Amino acid sequence: MVLGTSSDAGGGRSRTLRSRRSLLRASTGLGAAAVVGGALTGCSRRSSGATRVRLWSWLTGMDQYVAAFNATRRDIHVELSVIAAGTSGGYAQQTNAIRAHNAPDILHVEYQALPQIVTTGGLRELTDDVADLADGFLPAAWRSVRPDGRTWALPMDFCPMAFFYRKDLFDDAGIRVPRTWEEFRRAATAVRRADAGARIATFPLNDGAFFAGMAWQAGNPWWRISSDAWRVGIDGAGTLRMADYWQDMIASGRVAHTATGTQSWISAMHHGRLWGMLGATWGVGMVKKSLPADKGRWAIAPMPSWGDTSATGVWGGSAFGVSAESEAPEAALTFLRWLSTDPAVPRIGAKVTFPSPAHLPGRQVARKAYDDDYFVGDPVFDVLDDAATRVPEWTWGPTSLSVFSTTADVLAPVATGGITIPGAVRKLQTSTVDGMRERGLAVTRGSRT
């Protein structure tokens, strides 16, 4: 069952939601502070007649969103502080501010970080205040802000995964775009046959979020809330199948295993040493910005699937929550409603990046506003809109961020043969369970079926 949905009925659902809520509360001594009578309350800070709302974020274009909002309001003034990206220091800064009781009114919380921030007691529950918005978002995005059946943030963007490829090179070599991972294996062999120095893509061993996204596609949730405990199943059948596949692909030399986003990676993409990229929605803007001379060469396709199972994982996406101690919660939520649902936002986003709203009407606005003149082949919005509807159930755990770091550590020896990817997955399962128990969380091991 997906966390936060209403698929259960009657008393069973009530007991399940109560246990999930108590589980998250039990993770912190501050959890009770996050609920204030089921509705937003608080004192307001006013500056020059307007209620001042403090926002911390690292999102590209946020300065322009804030400026547009402030230009239309006299009663609310949002003040943006740009902070380091989440795992580069942003989450540590926010967590420290929560503990010191000086957090801003609005916190930037990616989906994978939400349960961890919730357990600090640093977010207000928004369930009653935003219930009217539920049907307007991608279901997978809405589920992602409701880890325990309550709403803790509003989604802004959502990043399903996809396969980016050099259409010119594929066409010249007569290689069909792979639709399944078995076809991907054959295509990878064909790429090497066409150019011994080229690879179809890289499978980066240094990115835990990427690895989790690939496991997500395999239909194997790493965490579930079961009764009064976290069930951890990182070494489940789906992840191990994925791990076996990529172990063979790397060991056989069919794919590279270098990091993405570096100058050498960009050079390899431009010069045809890498014919593709396993990426996500944000890759549209990144490829266009990093490889401006390659206009008309790149195309985007659905992520290859596991047999007949048409699914894709997610790699990235942002949500924003209201601080538990905000003195202007109503004003903060007014801005968040605007940021998540107003058509002005994707129009602005189309000028600074590739917009991928979690809000369904916003996706239609983004499609019309974005100048899709770089990629060839199928329209990027057709591919990504379809991918966004094929996201399996998934629950992030309360230690997701540290697991990302550990994933990169345990995968590093794969490059030199020091460990296999399946072996690293089993090691990650053990370390995750041990780490959660050290934090005092109730944990059970997931089934491998």
XYZ file of C-alpha atoms in Angstrom, residues 205 228 443:
3
model
C 29.105 4.766 -8.836
C 5.133 0.538 14.527
C 13.420 -1.357 12.469
